[in-house]
Coordinates of C-alpha atoms in Angstrom, one line a residue:
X7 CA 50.6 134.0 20.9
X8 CA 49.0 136.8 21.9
X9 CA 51.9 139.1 22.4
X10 CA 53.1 138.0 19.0
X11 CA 50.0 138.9 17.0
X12 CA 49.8 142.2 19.3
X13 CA 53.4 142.5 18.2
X14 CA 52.3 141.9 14.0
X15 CA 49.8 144.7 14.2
X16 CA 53.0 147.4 15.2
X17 CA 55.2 145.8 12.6
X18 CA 52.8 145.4 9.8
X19 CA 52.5 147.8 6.7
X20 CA 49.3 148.9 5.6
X21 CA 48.1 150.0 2.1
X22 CA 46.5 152.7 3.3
X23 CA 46.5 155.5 6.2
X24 CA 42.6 154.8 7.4
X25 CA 43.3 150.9 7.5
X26 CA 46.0 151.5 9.8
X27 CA 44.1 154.1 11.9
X28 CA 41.1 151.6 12.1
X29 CA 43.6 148.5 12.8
X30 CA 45.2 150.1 15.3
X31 CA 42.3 152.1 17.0
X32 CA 40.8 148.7 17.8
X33 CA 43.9 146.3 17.8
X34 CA 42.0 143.2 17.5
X35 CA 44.2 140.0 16.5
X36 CA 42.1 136.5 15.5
X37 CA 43.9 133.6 17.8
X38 CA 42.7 130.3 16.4
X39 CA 43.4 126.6 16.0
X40 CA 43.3 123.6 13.4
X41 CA 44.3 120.2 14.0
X42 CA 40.8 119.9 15.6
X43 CA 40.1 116.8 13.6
X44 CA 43.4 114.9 14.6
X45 CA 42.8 115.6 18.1
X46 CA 39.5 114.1 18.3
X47 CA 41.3 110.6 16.4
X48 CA 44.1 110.5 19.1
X49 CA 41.0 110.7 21.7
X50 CA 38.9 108.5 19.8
X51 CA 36.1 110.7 19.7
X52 CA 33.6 110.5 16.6
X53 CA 33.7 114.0 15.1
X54 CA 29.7 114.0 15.1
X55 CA 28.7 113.3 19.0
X56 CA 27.7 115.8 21.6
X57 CA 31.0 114.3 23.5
X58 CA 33.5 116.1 20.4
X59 CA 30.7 119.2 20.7
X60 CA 31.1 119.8 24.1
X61 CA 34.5 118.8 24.1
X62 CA 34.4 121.8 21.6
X63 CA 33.0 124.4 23.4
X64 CA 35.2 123.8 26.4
X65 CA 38.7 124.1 24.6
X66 CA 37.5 127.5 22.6
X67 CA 36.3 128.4 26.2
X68 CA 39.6 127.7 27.6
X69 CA 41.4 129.6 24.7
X70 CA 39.5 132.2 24.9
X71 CA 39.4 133.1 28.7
X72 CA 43.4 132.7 28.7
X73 CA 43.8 134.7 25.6
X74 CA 41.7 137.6 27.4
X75 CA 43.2 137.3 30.6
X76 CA 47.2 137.9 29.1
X77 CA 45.3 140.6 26.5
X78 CA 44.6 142.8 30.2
X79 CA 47.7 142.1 31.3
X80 CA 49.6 143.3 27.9
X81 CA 47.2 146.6 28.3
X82 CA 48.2 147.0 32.0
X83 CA 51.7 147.3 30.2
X84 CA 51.0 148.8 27.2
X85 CA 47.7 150.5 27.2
X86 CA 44.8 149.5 26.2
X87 CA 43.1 149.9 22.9
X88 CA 42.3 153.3 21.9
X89 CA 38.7 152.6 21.6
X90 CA 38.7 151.0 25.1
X91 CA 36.8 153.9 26.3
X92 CA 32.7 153.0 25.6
X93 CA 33.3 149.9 24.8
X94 CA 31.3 146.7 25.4
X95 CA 34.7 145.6 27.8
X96 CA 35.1 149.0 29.6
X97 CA 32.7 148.7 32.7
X98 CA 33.9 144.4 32.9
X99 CA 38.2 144.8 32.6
X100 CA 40.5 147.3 34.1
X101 CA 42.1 147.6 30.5
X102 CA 42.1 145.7 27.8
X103 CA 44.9 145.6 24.9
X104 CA 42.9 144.1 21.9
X105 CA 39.2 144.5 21.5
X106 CA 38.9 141.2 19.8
X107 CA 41.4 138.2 20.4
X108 CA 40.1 134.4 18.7
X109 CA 38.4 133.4 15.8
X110 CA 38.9 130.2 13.4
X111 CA 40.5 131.4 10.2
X112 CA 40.4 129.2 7.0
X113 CA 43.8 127.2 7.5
X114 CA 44.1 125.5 4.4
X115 CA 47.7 125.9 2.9
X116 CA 49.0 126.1 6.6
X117 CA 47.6 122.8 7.7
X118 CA 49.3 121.6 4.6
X119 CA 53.0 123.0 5.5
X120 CA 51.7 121.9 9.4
X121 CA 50.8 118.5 8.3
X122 CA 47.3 118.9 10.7
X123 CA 43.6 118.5 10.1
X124 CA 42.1 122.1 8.2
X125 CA 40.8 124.5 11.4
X126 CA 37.8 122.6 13.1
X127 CA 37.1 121.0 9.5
X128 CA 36.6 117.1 9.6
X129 CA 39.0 115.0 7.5
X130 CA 37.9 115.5 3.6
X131 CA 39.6 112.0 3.1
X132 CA 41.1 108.9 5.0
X133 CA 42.9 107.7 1.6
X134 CA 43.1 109.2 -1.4
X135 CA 45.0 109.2 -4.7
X136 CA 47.0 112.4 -5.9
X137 CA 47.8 112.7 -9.3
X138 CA 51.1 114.2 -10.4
X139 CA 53.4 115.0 -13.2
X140 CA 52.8 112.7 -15.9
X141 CA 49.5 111.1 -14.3
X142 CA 51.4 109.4 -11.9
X143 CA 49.5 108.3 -9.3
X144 CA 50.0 108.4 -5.7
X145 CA 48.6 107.1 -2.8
X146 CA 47.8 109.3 0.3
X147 CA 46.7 107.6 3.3
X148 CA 45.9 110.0 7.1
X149 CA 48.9 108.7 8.7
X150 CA 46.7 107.8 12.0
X151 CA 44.7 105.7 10.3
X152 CA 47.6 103.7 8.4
X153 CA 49.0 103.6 12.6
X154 CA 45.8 101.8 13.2
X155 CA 45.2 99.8 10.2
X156 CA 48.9 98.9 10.7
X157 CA 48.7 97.8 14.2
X158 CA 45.1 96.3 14.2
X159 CA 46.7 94.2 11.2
X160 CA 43.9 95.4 8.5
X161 CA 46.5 97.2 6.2
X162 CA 46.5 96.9 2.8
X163 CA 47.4 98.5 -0.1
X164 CA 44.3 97.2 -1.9
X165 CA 42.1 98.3 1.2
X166 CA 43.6 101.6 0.9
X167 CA 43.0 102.2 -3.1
X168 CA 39.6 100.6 -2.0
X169 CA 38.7 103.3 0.3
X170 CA 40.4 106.2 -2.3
X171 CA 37.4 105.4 -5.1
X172 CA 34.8 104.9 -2.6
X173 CA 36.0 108.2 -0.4
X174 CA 35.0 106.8 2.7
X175 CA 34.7 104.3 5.3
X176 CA 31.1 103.6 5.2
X177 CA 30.3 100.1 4.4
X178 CA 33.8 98.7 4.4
X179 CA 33.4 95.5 6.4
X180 CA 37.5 95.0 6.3
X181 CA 37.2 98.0 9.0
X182 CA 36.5 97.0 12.4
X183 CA 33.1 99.6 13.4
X184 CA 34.7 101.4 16.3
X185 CA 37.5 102.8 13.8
X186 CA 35.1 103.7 11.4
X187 CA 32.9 105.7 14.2
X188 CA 35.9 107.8 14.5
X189 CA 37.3 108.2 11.5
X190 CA 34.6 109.8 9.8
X191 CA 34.7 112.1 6.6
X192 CA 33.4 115.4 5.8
X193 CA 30.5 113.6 4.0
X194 CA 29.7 111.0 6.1
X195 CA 28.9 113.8 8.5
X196 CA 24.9 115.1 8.5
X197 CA 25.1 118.8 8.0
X198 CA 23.4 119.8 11.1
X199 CA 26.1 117.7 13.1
X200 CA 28.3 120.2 11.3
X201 CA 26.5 123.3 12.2
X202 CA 26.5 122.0 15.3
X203 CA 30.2 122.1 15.3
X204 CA 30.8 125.2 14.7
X205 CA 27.6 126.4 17.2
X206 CA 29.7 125.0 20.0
X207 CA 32.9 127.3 18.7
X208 CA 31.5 130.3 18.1
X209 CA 29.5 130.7 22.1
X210 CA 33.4 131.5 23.2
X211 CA 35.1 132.0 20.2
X212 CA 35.0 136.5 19.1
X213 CA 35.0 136.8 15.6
X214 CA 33.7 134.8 13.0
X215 CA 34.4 131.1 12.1
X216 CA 35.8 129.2 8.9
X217 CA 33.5 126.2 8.3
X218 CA 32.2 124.7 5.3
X219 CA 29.1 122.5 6.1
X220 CA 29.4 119.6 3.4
X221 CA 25.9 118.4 1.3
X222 CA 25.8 115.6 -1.0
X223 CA 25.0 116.6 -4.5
X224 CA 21.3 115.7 -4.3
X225 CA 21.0 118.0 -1.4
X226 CA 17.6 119.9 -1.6
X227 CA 17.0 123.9 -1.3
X228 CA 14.9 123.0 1.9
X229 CA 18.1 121.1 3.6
X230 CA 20.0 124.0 2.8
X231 CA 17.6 126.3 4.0
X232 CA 17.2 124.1 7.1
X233 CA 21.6 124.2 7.9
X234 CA 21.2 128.3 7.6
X235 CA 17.9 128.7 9.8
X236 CA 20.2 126.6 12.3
X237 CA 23.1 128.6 12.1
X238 CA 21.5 131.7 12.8
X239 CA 19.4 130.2 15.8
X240 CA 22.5 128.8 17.1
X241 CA 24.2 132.3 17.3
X242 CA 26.7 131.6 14.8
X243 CA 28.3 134.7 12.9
X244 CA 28.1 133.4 9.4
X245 CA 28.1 129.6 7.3
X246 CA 29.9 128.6 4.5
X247 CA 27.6 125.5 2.6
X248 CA 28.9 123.6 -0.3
X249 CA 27.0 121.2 -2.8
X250 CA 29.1 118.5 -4.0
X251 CA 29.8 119.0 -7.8
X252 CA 28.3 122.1 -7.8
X253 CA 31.6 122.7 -10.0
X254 CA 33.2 120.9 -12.7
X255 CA 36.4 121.4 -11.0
X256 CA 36.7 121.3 -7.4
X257 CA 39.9 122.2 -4.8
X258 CA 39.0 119.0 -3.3
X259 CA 37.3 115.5 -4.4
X260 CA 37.2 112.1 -4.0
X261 CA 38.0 109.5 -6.6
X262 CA 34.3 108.0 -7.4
X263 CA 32.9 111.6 -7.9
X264 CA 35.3 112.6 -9.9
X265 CA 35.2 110.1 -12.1
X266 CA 31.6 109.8 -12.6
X267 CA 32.3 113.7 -13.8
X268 CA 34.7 113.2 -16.3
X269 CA 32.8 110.5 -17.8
X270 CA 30.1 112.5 -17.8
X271 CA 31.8 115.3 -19.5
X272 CA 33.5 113.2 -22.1
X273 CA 30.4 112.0 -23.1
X274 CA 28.7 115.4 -23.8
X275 CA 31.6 116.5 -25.8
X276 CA 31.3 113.4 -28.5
X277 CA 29.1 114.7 -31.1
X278 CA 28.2 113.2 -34.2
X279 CA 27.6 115.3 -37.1
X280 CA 24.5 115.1 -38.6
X281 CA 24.8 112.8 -43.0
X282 CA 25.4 115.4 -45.7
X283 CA 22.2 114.8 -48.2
X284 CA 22.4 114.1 -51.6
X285 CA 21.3 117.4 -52.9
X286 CA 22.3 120.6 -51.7
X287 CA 21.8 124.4 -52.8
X288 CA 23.9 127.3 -52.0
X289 CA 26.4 130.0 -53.4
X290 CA 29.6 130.6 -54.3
X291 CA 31.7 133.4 -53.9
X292 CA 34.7 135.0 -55.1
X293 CA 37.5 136.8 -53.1
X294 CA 41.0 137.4 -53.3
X295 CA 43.7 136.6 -51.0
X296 CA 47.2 136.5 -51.3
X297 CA 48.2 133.4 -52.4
X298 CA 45.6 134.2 -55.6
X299 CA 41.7 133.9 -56.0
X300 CA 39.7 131.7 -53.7
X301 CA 36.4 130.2 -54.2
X302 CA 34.2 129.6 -51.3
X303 CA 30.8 127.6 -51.9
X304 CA 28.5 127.4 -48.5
X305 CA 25.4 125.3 -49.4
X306 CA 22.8 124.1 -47.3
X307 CA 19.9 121.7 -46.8
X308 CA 16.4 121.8 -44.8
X309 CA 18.0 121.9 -41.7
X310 CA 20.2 125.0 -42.4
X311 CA 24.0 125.2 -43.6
X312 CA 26.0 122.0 -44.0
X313 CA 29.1 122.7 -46.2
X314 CA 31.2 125.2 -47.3
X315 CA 34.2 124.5 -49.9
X316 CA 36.9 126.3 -50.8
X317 CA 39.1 126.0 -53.6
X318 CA 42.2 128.2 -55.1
X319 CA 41.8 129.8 -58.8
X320 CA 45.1 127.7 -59.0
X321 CA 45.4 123.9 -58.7
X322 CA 47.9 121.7 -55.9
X323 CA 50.2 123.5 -54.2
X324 CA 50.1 124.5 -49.5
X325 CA 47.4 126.8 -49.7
X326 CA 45.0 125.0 -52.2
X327 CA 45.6 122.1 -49.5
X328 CA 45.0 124.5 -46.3
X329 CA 41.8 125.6 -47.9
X330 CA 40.5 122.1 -48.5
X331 CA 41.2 121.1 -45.0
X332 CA 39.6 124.6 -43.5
X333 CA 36.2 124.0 -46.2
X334 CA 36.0 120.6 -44.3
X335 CA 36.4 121.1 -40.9
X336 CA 34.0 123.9 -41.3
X337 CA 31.5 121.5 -43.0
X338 CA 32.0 118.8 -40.4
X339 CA 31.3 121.7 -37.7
X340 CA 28.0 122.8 -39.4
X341 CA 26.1 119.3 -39.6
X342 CA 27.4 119.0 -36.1
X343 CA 25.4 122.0 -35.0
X344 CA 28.1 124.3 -34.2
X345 CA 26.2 128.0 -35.0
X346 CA 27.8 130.2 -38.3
X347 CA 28.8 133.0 -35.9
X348 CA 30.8 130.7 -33.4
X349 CA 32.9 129.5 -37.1
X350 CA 33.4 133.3 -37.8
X351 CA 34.9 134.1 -34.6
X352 CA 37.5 131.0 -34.8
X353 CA 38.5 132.0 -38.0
X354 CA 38.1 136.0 -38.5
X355 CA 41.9 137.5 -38.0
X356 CA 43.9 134.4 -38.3
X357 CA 46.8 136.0 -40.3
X358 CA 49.7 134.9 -43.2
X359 CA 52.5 136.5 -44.2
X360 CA 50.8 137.3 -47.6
X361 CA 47.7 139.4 -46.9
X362 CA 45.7 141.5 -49.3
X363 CA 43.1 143.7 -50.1
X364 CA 39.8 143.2 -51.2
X365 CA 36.5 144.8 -52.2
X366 CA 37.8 147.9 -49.8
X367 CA 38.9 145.1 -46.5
X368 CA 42.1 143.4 -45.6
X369 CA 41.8 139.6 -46.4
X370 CA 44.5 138.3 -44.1
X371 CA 44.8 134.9 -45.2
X372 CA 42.6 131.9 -46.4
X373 CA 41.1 131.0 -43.3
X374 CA 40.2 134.6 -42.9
X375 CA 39.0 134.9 -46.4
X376 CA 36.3 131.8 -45.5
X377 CA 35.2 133.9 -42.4
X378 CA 34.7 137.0 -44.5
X379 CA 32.7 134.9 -47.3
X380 CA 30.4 132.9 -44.6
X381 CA 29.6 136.7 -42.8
X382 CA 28.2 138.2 -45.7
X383 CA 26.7 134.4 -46.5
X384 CA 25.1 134.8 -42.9
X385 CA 24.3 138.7 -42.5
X386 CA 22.6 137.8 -45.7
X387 CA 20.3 135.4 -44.7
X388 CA 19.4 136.8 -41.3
X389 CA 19.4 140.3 -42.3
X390 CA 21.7 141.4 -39.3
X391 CA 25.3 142.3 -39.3
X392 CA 27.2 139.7 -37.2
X393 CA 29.4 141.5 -34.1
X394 CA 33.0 141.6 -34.7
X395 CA 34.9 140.6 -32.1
X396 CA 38.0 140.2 -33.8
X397 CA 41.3 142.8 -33.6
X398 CA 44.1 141.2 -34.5
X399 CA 45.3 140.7 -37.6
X400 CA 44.4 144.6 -39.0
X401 CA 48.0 145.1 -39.1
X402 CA 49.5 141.9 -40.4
X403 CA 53.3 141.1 -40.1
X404 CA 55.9 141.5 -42.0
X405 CA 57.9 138.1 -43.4
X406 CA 61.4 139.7 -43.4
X407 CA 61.6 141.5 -40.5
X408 CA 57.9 140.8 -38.4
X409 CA 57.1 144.5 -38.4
X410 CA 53.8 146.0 -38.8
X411 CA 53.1 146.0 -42.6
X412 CA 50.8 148.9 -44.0
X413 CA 48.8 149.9 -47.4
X414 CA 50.4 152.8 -49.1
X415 CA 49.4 153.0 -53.1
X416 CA 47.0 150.0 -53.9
X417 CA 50.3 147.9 -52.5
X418 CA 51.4 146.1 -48.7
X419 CA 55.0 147.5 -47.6
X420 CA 57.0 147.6 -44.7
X421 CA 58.2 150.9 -43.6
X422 CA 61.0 149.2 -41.2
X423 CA 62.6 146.9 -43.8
X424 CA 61.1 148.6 -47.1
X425 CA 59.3 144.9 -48.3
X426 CA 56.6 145.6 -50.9
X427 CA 54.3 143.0 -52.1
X428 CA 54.5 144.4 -55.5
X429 CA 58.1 144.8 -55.7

C-alpha cells in the first residue's frame, strides 16, 4: 500500500506548479483503515470499552510502524523526500521516502462500494428502512447482526422494522444483552467514549483523523465544550461534533427522528388565514394590460391588508378568470400573514404573450399588472420604494416566433418575424 500511494503521487496531475512542488517536496501519502466497526462485531468487542480502545491503539501502532519501516526501505531505493534534510525524522532514520504515511480519511462512499463499517466510525444503524423510487420501502438490516439474530433464532422481520423506528438496540428485550453490548450505535455511544476512540488512533496514527463524535439533540453547549477540551488534552489533531437535527435534512437518520421532524414541519406549514370582516376600506386602481383594462381593488382592515380584487374592463372570457383566481389567492395570502413585498416578488415579471405599456412601464401580463398596482399601493403607505428584484420579463416573447419583442412607435413588434401588436 505504501508503494502504491508512493506510486499515485508520480502519476498524479496537479492543478497547479506550487502544489506539485509542495506534494512532492514532502511526499507524504495518508495510509488508513475502515471496517473498524465490523472487526470489533466479529471479535465481539463493545465499541465503547477500554478493551476496543486499546485494541485501537495497538493496530494503528502496528500500521504505522510497518508502514514506516517499508517507507525507509522505498527511500533506500528511491531517495528520500527532498525535505528529508532538517527534518523531525533526519537524526532517527537513515532515509525516509515520505515524510508522513497514515491518517483515517473520511471513507464514506468507499465503505459503501466496500460493503465495510465508515473508517473507525461506529455503526450509524443495525436496521434501517431506505426509501426509494416511488416511496418504496426497503429494509436494511447489518448483515452480522441478521447472522446472529438468524442463528440465535431471534429474527424477525417485525423485530427488524422494530429496531428501524426506534434506531437502536437499547431496550429491546427480544435481544439477548450480550448482542446488544456489542452491537451498539453511534448514539448509544457517550461522546467521550468517542473521543476516546479516536485519542487512542491518533498516539500512532500521523496526520489527522475523520471522526464525527455523535450528541443527541438536547446536547448542551457545556457537553460540547467538555468533548473539545477532551480532544485537545488527549492530543488529538482536530474533532468533528454533530448535534442531532441540527439540520432539517441530514446525510444520515434514523426512522423515529425523522419522523418526529416531518411532522413537525408539516405542522408549521398549515396556516389558517385570518376571517375577512364585514367592512373593509381601500382603493382601486386602473391599469392597462394587454388583454384590455384591469381593475385592481386592495382593501384593508385594522390589522393591515386583506384583499385585493381584480377584475377586466370586459366581462367572462380566460383572463377575466386568471385575474379572479390571482385577486384571491393574493387575498387568501394576506389574512394569512404572508408580507405585501414577498406577493410582489411572486408575481412581478411573470410574462404573456400580450404585453403592454403603461403610464411609461411594461405591464407584462395580469399577474404582473396586480404586482405593479399593490407596489405603488405599498410604497404608498410606507413611504419607501420596495426593492426590485425582478429581471425577467423586460423583454417579453414573441407568440409567433418566441423572439425578443421590442417598443418601436407607441406599438410591441418583433424584429425577427415582423409581428406588431397593432397590426
Amino acid at each position: 500500500a505504501v508503494r502504491f500511494l508512493d506510486n499515485v503521487i508520480e502519476i498524479n496531475r496537479f492543478p497547479l506548479p506550487q502544489i506539485e512542488e509542495m506534494t512532492k517536496n514532502n511526499r507524504k501519502i495518508g495510509l488508513g483503515i475502515m471496517g473498524w466497526a465490523d472487526m470489533l462485531i466479529q471479535l465481539g468487542i463493545p465499541y465503547d470499552s477500554k478493551e476496543a480502545t486499546d485494541l485501537g491503539e495497538k493496530v494503528m501502532g502496528f500500521i504505522t510502524e510497518e508502514a514506516r519501516a517499508y517507507s525507509v526501505e522505498l527511500g533506500a531505493k528511491r531517495g528520500s523526500f527532498p525535505n528529508f534534510k532538517g527534518s523531525i525524522y533526519e537524526d532517527v532514520y537513515p532515509c525516509l521516502r515520505n515524510a508522513t504515511l497514515t491518517t483515517i480519511a473520511p471513507t464514506g462512499t468507499l465503505s459503501i462500494i466496500a460493503g465495510a463499517s465508515s473508517g473507525i466510525e461506529p455503526l450509524f444503524a443495525v436496521s434501517y428502512i431506505r426509501n426509494i423510487m416511488d416511496n418504496t420501502e426497503l429494509l436494511e438490516v447489518h448483515p452480522f447482526f441478521e447472522a446472529i439474530a438468524r442463528q440465535r433464532g431471534f429474527y424477525s422481520e417485525e423485530l427488524m422494522k422494530k429496531i428501524a423506528k426506534k434506531g437502536t438496540l437499547h431496550g429491546i428485550e427480544e435481544i439477548p444483552e450480550e448482542i446488544r453490548k456489542v452491537f451498539v450505535t453511534s448514539h448509544d455511544i457517550a461522546p467521550v467514549d468517542h473521543v476516546k476512540m479516536q485519542a487512542a488512533f491518533q498516539k500512532a496514527c500521523d496526520n489527522a483523523i475523520s471522526k464525527t463524535i455523535n450528541f443527541s439533540e438536547k446536547a448542551t453547549k457545556e457537553e460540547v465544550a467538555a468533548a473539545y477540551h477532551l480532544a485537545y488534552d488527549s492530543g488529538c489533531k482536530g474533532i468533528t461534533v454533530y448535534r442531532n437535527n441540527s439540520r432539517d435534512q441530514q446525510a444520515m437518520s434514523i426512522g423515529a427522528v425523522k419522523g418526529k421532524k416531518i411532522e413537525e414541519k408539516q405542522a408549521f406549514q398549515q396556516i389558517e388565514p385570518r376571517p375577512r370582516p364585514d367592512v373593509t376600506r381601500g382603493a382601486t386602481m386602473k391599469t392597462a394590460t394587454g388583454c384590455g383594462h384591469l381593475f385592481v381593488s386592495i382593501n384593508g382592515d385594522e390589522v393591515g391588508l386583506c384583499e385585493v380584487f381584480a377584475r377586466m374592463g370586459k366581462s367572462g372570457g380566460c383572463a377575466a378568470s386568471q385575474a379572479e383566481a390571482t385577486g384571491r389567492l393574493v387575498s387568501l395570502a394576506l389574512r394569512a400573514g404572508i408580507k405585501g413585498e414577498a406577493i410582489v416578488r411572486q408575481l412581478e415579471g411573470i410574462r404573456c404573450p400580450s404585453p403592454c405599456w403603461d403610464k411609461g412601464q411594461t405591464i407584462l401580463s395580469c399577474s404582473d399588472a396586480i404586482a405593479k398596482v399593490l407596489r405603488r399601493h405599498l410604497e404608498n403607505e410606507e413611504g419607501n420604494a420596495l426593492k426590485n428584484d425582478n429581471t425577467n420579463g423586460l423583454c417579453p416573447e414573441c407568440p409567433e416566433c418566441s423572439g425578443m419583442l421590442v417598443f418601436e412607435e407607441g406599438c410591441v413588434k418583433c424584429p425577427g418575424c415582423g409581428f406588431s401588436r397593432c397590426g
